[in-house]
Coordinates of C-alpha atoms in Angstrom, one line a residue:
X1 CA 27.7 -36.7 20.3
X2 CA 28.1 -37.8 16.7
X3 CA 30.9 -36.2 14.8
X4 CA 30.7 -35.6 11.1
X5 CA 34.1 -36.5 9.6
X6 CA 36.4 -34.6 7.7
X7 CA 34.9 -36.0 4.2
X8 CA 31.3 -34.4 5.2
X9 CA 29.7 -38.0 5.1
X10 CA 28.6 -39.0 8.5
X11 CA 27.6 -43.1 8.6
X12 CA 24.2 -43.6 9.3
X13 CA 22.8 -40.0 7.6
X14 CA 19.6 -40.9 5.3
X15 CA 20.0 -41.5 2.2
X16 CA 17.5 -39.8 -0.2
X17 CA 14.3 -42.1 -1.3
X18 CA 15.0 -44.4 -4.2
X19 CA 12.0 -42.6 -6.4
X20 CA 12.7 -40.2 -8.6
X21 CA 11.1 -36.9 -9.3
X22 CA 7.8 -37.7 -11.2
X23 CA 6.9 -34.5 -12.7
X24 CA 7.7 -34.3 -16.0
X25 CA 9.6 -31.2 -17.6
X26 CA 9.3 -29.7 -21.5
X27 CA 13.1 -29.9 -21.8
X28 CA 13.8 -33.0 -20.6
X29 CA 16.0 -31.6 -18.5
X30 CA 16.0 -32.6 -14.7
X31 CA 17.6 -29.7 -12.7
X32 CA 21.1 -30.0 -12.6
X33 CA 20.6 -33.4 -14.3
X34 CA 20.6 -31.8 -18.0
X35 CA 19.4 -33.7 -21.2
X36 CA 22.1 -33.5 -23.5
X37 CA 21.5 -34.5 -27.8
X38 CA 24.0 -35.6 -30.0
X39 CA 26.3 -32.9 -31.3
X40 CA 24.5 -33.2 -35.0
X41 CA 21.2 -32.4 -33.4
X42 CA 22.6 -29.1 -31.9
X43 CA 24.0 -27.9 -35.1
X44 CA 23.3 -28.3 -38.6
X45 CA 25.4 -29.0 -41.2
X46 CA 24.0 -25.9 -43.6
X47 CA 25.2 -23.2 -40.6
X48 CA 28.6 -22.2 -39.7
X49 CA 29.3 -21.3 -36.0
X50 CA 31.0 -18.1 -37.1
X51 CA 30.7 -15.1 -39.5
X52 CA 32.8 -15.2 -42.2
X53 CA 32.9 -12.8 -44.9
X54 CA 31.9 -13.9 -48.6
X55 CA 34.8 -15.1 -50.5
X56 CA 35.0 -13.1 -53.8
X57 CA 34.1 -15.2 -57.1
X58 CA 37.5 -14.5 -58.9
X59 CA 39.9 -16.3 -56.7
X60 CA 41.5 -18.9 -58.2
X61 CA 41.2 -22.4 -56.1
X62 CA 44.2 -23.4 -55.3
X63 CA 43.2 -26.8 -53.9
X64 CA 43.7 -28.8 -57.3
X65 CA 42.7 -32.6 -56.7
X66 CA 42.2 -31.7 -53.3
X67 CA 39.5 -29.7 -53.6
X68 CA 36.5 -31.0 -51.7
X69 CA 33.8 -32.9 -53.9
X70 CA 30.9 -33.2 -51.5
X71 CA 30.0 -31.2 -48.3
X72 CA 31.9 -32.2 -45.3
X73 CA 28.2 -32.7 -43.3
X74 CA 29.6 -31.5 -39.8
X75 CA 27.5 -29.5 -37.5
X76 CA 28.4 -25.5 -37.4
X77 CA 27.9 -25.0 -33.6
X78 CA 29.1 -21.3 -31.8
X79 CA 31.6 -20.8 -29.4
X80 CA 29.4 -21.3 -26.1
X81 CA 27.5 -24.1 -28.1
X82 CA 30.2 -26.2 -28.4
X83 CA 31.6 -25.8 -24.9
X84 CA 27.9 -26.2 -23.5
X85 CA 27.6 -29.6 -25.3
X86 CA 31.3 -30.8 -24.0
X87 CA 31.0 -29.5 -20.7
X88 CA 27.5 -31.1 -19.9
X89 CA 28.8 -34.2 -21.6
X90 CA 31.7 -34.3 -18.9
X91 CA 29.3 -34.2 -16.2
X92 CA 27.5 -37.4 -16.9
X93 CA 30.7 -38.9 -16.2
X94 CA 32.1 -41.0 -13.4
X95 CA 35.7 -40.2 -11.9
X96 CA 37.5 -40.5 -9.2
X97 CA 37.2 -36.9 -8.3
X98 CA 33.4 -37.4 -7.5
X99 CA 33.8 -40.4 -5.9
X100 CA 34.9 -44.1 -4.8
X101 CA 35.9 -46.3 -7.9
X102 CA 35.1 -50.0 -5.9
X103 CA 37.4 -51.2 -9.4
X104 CA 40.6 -49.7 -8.0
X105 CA 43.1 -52.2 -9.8
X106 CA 43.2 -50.5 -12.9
X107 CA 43.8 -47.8 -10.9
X108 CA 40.7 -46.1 -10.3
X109 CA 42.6 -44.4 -7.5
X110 CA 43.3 -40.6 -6.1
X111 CA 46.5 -39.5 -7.8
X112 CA 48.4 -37.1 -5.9
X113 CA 48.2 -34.1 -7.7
X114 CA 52.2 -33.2 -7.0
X115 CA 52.7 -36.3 -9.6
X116 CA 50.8 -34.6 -12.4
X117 CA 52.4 -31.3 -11.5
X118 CA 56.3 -32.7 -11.8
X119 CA 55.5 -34.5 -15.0
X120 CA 54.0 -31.5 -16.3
X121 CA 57.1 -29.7 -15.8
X122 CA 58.8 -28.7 -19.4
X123 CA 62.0 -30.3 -18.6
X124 CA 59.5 -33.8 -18.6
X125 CA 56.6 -32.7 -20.5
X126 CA 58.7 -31.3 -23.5
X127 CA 61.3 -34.0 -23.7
X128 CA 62.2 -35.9 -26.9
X129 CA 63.3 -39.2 -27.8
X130 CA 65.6 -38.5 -30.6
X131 CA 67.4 -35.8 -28.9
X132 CA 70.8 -35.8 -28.4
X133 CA 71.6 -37.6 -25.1
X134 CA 73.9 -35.0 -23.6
X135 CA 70.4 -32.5 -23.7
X136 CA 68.5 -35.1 -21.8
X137 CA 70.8 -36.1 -19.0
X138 CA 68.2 -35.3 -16.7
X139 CA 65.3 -37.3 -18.1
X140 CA 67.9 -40.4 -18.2
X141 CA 68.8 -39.7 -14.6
X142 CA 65.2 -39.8 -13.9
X143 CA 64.8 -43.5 -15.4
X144 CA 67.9 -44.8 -13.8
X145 CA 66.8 -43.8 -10.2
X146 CA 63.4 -45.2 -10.9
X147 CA 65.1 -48.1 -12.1
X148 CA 67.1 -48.3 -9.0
X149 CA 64.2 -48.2 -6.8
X150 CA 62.0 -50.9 -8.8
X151 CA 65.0 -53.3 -8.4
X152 CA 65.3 -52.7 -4.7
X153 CA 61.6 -53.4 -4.0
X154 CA 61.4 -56.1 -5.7
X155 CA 64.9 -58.2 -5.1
X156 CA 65.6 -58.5 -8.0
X157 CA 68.7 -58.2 -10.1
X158 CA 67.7 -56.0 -13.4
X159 CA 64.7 -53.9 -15.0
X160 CA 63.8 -53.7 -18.7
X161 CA 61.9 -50.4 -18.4
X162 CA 60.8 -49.7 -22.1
X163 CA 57.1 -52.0 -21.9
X164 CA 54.7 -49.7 -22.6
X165 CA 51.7 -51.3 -20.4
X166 CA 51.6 -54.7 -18.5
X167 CA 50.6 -57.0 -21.1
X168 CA 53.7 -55.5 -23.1
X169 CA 55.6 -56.2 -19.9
X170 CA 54.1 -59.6 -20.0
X171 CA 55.6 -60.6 -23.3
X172 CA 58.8 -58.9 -22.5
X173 CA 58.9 -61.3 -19.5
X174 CA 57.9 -64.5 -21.5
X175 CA 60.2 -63.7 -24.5
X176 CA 63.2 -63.3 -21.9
X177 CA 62.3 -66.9 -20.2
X178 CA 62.2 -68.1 -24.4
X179 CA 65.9 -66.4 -25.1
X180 CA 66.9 -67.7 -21.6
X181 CA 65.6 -71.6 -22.9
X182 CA 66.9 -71.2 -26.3
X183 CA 70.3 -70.2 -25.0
X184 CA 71.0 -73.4 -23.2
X185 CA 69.1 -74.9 -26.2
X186 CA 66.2 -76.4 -24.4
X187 CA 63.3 -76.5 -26.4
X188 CA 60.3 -76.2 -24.2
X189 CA 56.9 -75.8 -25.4
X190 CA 54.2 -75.1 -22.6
X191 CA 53.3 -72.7 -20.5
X192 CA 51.1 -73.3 -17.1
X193 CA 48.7 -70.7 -16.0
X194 CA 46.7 -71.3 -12.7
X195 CA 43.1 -70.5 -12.9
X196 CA 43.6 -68.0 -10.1
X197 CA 45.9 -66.1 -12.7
X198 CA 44.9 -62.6 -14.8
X199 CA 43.3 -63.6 -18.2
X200 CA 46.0 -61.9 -20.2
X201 CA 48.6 -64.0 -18.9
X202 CA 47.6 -67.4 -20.9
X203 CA 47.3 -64.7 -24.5
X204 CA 50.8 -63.4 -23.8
X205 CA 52.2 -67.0 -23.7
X206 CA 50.0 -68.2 -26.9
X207 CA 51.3 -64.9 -28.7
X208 CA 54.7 -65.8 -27.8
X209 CA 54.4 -69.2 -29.7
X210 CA 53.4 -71.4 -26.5
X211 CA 51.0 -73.7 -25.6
X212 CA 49.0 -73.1 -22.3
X213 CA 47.8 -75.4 -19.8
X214 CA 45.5 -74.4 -16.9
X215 CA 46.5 -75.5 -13.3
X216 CA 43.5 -75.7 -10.9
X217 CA 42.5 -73.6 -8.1
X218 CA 42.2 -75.6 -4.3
X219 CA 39.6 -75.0 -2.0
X220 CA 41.1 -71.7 -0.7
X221 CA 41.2 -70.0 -4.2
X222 CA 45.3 -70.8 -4.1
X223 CA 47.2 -72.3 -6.5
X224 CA 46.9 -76.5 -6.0
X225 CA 50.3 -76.8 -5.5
X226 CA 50.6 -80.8 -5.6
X227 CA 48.6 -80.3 -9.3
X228 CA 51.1 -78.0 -10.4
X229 CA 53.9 -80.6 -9.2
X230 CA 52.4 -83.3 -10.9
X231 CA 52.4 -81.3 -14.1
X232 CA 56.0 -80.0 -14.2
X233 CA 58.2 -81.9 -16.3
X234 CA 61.2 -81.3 -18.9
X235 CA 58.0 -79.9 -21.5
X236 CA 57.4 -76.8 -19.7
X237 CA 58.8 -73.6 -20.0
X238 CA 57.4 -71.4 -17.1
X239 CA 54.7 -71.2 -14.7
X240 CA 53.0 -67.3 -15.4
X241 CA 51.2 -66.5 -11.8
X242 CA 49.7 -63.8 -10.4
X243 CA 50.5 -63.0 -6.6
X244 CA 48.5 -61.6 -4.9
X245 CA 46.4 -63.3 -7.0
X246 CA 42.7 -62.9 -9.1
X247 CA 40.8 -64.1 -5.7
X248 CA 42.6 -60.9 -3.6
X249 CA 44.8 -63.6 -2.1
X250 CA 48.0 -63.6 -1.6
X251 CA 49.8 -67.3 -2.8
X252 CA 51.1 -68.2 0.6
X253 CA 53.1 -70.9 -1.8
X254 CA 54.9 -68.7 -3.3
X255 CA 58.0 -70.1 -2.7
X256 CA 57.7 -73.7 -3.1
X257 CA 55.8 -73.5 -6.5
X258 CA 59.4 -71.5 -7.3
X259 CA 61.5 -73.8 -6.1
X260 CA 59.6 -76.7 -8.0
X261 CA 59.4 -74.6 -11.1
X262 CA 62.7 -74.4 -10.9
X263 CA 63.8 -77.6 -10.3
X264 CA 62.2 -79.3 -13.1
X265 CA 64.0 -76.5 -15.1
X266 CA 61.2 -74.2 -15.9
X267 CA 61.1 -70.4 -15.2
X268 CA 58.8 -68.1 -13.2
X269 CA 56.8 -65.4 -14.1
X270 CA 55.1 -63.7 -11.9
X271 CA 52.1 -60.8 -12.8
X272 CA 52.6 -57.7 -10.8
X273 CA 49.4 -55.7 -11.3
X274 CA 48.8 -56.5 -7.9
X275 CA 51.9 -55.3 -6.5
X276 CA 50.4 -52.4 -4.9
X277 CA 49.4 -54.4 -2.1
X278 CA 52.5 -56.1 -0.9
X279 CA 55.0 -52.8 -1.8
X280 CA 57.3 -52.4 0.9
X281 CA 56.6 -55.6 2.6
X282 CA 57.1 -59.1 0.4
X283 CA 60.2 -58.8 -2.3
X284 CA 58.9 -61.4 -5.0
X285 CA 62.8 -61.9 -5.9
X286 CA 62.8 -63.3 -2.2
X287 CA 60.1 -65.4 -3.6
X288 CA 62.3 -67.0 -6.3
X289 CA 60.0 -65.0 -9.2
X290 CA 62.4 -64.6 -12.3
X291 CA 60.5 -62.2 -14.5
X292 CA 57.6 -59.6 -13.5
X293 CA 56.0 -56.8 -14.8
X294 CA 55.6 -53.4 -12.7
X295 CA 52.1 -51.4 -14.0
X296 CA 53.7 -47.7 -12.7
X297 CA 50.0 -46.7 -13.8
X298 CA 48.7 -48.9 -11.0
X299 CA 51.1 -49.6 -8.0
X300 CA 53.0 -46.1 -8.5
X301 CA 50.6 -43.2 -9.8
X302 CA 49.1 -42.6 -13.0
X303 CA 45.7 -42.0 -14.2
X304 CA 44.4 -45.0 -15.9
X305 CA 41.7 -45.8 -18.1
X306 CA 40.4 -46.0 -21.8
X307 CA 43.0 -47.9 -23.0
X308 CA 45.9 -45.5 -21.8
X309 CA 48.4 -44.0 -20.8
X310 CA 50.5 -47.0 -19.3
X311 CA 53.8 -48.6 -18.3
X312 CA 55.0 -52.0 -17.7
X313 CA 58.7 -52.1 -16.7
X314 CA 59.8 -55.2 -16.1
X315 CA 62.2 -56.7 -13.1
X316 CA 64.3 -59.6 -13.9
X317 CA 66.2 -62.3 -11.8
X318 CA 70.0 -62.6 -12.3
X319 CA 69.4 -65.5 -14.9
X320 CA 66.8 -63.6 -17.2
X321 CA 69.0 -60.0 -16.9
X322 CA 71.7 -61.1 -19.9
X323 CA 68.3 -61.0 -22.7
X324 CA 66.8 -57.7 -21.8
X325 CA 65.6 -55.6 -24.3
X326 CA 67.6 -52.5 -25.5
X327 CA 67.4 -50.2 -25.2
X328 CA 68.2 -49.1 -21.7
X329 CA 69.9 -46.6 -19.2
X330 CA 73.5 -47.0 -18.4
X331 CA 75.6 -45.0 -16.0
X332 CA 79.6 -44.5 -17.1
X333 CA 82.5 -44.4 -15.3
X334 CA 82.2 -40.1 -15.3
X335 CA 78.4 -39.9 -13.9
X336 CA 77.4 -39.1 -17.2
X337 CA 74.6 -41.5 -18.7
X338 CA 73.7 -43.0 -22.0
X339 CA 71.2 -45.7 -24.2
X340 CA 72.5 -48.9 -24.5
X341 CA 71.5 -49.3 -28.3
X342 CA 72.5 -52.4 -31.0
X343 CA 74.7 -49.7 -32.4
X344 CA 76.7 -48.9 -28.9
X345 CA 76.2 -52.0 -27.0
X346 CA 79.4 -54.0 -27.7
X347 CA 79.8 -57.4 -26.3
X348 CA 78.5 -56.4 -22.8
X349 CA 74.4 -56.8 -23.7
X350 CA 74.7 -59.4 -27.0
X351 CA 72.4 -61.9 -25.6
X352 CA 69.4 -59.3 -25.9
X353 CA 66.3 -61.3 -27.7
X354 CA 66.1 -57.6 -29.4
X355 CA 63.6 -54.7 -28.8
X356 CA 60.3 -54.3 -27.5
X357 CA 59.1 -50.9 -28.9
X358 CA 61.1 -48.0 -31.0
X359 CA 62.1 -46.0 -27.5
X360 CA 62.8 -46.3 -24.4
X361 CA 59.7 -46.0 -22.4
X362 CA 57.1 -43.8 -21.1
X363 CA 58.5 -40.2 -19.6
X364 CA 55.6 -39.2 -18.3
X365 CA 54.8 -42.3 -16.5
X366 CA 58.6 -42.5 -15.1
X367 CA 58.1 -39.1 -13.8
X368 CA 54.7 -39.4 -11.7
X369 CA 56.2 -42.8 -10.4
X370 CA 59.8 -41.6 -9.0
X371 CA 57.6 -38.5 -7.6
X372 CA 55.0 -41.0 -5.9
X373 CA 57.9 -43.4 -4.4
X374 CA 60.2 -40.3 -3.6
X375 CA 57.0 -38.0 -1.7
X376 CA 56.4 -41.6 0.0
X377 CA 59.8 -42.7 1.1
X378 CA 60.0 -46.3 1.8
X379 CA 57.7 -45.8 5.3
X380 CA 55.0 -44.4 3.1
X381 CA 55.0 -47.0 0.4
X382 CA 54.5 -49.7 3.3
X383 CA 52.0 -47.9 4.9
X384 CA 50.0 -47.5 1.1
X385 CA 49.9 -51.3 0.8
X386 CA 48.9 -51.8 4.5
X387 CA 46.0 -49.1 4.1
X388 CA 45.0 -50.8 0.3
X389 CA 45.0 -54.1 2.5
X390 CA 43.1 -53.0 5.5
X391 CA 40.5 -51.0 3.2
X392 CA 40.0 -54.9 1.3
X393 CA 39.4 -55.8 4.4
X394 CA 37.6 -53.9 6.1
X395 CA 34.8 -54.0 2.7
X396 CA 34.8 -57.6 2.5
X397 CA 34.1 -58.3 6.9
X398 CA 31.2 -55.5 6.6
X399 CA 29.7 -57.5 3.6
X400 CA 30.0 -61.0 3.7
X401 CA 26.9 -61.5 5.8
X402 CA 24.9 -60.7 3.3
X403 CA 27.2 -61.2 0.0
X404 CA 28.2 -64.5 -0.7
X405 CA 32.0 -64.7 0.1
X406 CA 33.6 -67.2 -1.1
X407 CA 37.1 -67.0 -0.2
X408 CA 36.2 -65.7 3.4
X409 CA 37.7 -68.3 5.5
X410 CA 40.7 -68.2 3.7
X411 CA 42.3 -65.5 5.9
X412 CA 42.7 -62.3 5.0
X413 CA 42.6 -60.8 1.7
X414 CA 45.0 -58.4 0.0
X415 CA 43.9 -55.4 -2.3
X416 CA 40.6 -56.7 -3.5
X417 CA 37.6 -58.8 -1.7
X418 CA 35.9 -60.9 -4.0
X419 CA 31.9 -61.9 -4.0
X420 CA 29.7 -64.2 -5.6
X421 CA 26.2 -64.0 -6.4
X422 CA 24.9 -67.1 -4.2
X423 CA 22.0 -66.1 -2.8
X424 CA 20.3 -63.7 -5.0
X425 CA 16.5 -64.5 -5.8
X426 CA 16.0 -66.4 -8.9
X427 CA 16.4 -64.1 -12.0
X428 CA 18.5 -61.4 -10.4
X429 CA 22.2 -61.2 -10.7
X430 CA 25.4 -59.5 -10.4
X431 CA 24.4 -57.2 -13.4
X432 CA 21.2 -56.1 -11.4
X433 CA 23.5 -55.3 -8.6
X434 CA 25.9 -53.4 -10.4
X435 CA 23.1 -51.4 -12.7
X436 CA 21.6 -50.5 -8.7
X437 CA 24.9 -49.3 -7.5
X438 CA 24.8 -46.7 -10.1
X439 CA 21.9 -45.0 -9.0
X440 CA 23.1 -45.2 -5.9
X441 CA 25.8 -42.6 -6.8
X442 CA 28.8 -45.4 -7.9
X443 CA 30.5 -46.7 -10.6
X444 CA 30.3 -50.2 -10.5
X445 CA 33.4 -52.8 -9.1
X446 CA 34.5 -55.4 -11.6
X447 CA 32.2 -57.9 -12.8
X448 CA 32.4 -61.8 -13.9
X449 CA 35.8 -61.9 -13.3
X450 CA 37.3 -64.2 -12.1
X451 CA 35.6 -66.3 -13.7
X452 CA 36.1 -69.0 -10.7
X453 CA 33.5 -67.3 -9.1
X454 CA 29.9 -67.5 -10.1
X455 CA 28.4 -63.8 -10.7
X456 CA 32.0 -62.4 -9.4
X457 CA 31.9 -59.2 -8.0
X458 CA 35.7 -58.1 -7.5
X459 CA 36.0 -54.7 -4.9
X460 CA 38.8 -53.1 -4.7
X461 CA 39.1 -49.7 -2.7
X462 CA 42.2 -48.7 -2.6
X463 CA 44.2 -47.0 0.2
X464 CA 43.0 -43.8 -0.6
X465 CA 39.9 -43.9 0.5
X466 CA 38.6 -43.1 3.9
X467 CA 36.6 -45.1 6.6
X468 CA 33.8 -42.5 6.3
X469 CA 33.5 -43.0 1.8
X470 CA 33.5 -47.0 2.9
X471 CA 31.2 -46.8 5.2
X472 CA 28.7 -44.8 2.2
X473 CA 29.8 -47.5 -0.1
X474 CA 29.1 -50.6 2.1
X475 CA 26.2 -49.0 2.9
X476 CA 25.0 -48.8 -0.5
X477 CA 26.0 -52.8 -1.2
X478 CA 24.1 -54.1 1.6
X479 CA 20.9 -52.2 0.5
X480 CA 21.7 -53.6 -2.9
X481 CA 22.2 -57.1 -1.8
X482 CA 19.5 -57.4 0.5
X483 CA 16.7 -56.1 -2.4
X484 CA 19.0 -58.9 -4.7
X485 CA 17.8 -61.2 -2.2
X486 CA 14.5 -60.2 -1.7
X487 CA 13.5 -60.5 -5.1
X488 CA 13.0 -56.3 -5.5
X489 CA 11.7 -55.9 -9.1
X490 CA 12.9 -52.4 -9.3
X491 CA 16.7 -53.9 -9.6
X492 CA 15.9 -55.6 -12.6
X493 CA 15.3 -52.1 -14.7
X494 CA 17.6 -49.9 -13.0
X495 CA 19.4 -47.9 -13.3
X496 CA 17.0 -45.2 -13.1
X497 CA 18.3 -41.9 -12.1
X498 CA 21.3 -42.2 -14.4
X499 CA 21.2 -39.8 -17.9
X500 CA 20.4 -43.0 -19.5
X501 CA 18.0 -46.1 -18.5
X502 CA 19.5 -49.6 -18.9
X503 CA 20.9 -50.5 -22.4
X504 CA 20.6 -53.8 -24.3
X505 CA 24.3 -54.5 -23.9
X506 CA 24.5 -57.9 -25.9
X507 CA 23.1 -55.7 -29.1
X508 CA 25.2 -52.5 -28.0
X509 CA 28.1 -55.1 -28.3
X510 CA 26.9 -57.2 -31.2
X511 CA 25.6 -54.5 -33.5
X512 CA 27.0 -50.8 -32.3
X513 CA 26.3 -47.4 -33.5
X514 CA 29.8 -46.0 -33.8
X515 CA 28.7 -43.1 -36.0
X516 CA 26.1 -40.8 -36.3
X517 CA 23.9 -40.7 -40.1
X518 CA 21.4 -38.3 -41.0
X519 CA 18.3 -39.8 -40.4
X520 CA 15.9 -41.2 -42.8
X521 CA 12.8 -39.6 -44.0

């Protein structure tokens, strides 16, 4: 007998046929699926939402030069008008409460609802950085035991935890290795990136005042490791790599590319955004990494997207801990704690390269992360990365025999299983694919990146997820990919039971509409 599972999804269920209702309604409206105009279109800018009595003539205005000197032109819209329009707006959007995000990295994953609860907590939620430190004693506790724990599972020897996100954590890093090198005064002036490494990594070590060279990828999507050798030299300043890395692989030479790094004198920096799928099982000080930044709003719990919010503490190897930003968390010999500062920080911190914003991090990010690491004790934070693992997995085995795979002899993969468009029929690509999976009831995964790959398709699932909502998902990609590779024409104008049909991205890009303007006559 076939059981449904607990998610109500049961694999192999039909899926309801790819044509859309035909018959055509006065409204526009589609059922449930409601036609929703532009908030100027609802109201007009000559009525007023509310009644208001007449203001008598012989008031004096007491607005002076302020005074308004042409009509504000917004829309008067009532009460249920205006919670109609943002309401029905909100539904025509994709989140993780309505299903899988197949982009988990940045992290389109479930966020235990106890996280949002603590840091919602006025203790947390009301907190302010100028108070007084002896009223926040518990907030600073807060950051020092998350500080603790970030240390531990990384083995490392220090955290700066003040970056707001992790490109902020990335120059943090990098300006750390450039105090490090100025203190012994060696001058360095490159920077190597692997190919396989996150695109932001290269801007942070331009905006940082060095220049970048690219080190190659080998066969397996791995760093080269004898071109990275050959490169080193007394010029370079640091390697900045990603592990696991862009191709969902995990650098399995890790440690030598360290140890030659190191050797010829350089430092290593490692990217972390990936860290959710080796937490609890590979410390990257182990590794020989010297610098690395921690996105809380990825490995550890936060909602993330549209540009915020975010966190990026960074973890430090004894020989980058002495330049540290201020400001930071110190415990005294009472229990009580306090901010290291440039006004209170003595001899004990001079070396500092200085300060990375104007406080000392994100409260409400600290908060959801000590809740996520203590609700999953170290047990449960091994398990997460196994399950984000397995999930990768698991995706990438059900689909590469009919989506180009590149990297799928090079053993397993970590968080993410990367696809190429090899394959298709001519004139379709990964853009078809993705615009299909929409009406197919998904958000798309990443797309073109990395750019190694041609017509990457990056899909990352996350340890949240269950067998049963992978087994829709895969379900949908191999329908997909086989009508890719069967030349459907229907792909190529999809989506086509979204609120909107496909847009002209290149002109949405090149020449956007930003703001509405009364129309011409």
């Amino acid at each position: 007998m076939n059981q449904i599972n607990q998610s109500g999804w049961k694999p192999g269920t039909p899926v309801a046929s790819s044509e859309d209702v035909k018959h055509p309604t006065v409204t526009g409206n589609k059922a449930l699926m409601l036609e929703e105009p532009l908030i100027f279109e609802i109201g007009g800018a000559d009525t007023c939402g509310v009644d208001l009595p007449n203001t008598p003539c012989e008031l004096p205005n007491r607005l002076g030069k302020f005074a308004r000197k042409e009509p504000i032109g917004l829309p008067g819209l009532s009460e249920p008008e205006t919670v109609r329009h943002y309401t029905r707006l909100s539904r025509q959007n994709y989140g993780i409460d309505l299903g899988l995000f197949p982009l988990g990295s940045c992290t389109m994953k479930h966020n235990p609802r106890l996280n949002e609860k603590v840091a919602r907590m006025p203790g947390f939620l009301d907190v302010h950085p100028l108070q007084p430190v002896d009223t926040v004693q518990g907030a600073l506790g807060v950051i020092d035991e998350l500080s603790h724990w970030l240390i531990t599972l990384t083995g490392m020897d220090a955290v700066a935890m003040s970056p707001k996100a992790g490109a902020h954590g990335e120059l943090c890093g990098i300006l750390c290795i450039r105090a490090a090198l100025e203190a012994r005064g060696d001058a360095r002036k490159v920077v190597l990136v692997p190919e396989s490494a996150h695109g932001t990594n290269p801007a942070t070590a331009a905006f940082a005042g060095y220049e970048t060279e690219d080190i190659p990828a080998n066969a397996e999507g791995r760093v080269d490791l004898d071109a990275l050798k050959a490169r080193l030299g007394p010029d370079v300043a640091a390697v900045m790599i990603t592990n696991p890395n862009t191709c969902g692989l995990f650098e399995r030479d890790m440690k030598a590319i360290s140890d030659a790094v190191h050797e010829a004198g350089g430092l290593v920096y490692c990217d972390g955004a990936n860290f959710n799928a080796i937490m609890g099982r590979v410390r990257p000080g182990d590794l020989g990494v010297d610098a690395m930044h921690i996105n809380l709003h990825k490995t550890f719990s936060t909602p993330h997207g549209g540009g915020g919010p975010g966190s990026g503490p960074v973890v430090l190897s004894s020989a980058l801990a002495p330049f540290a930003p201020l400001p930071f968390v110190e415990k005294q010999s009472d229990g009580s704690l306090r901010l290291v500062e440039e006004e209170n920080m003595e001899d004990h911190h001079a070396s500092s390269f200085g300060r990375m914003t104007a406080f000392h991090g994100q409260m409400g990010m600290f908060t959801r992360a000590l809740t996520y690491i203590l609700s999953h004790g170290a047990d449960g934070l091994r398990q997460a990365s196994g399950d984000a693992v397995l999930n990768a997995n698991y995706a990438l085995r059900q689909l590469e025999d009919v989506l180009h795979a590149p990297f799928g002899d090079s053993g397993p993969c970590m968080h993410e299983a990367l696809f190429g468009d090899a394959g298709f029929a001519e004139g379709f690509s990964t853009l078809d694919l993705a615009k299909g999976l929409i009406d197919e009831g998904f958000h798309p995964m990443t797309m073109y990146f990395p750019l190694v790959v041609h017509g990457a398709m990056l899909v990352e699932p996350t340890e949240t997820e269950s067998k049963a909502a992978l087994d829709q998902f895969i379900l949908a990609m191999r329908s997909l990919a086989e009508r890719a590779k069967a030349g459907d024409e229907a792909l190529l104008t999809a989506p086509h039971h979204a609120p909107r049909a496909r847009l002209d991205e290149a002109q949405a890009a090149r020449k956007p509409r930003l703001a509405w303007s009364e129309p011409e006559d």
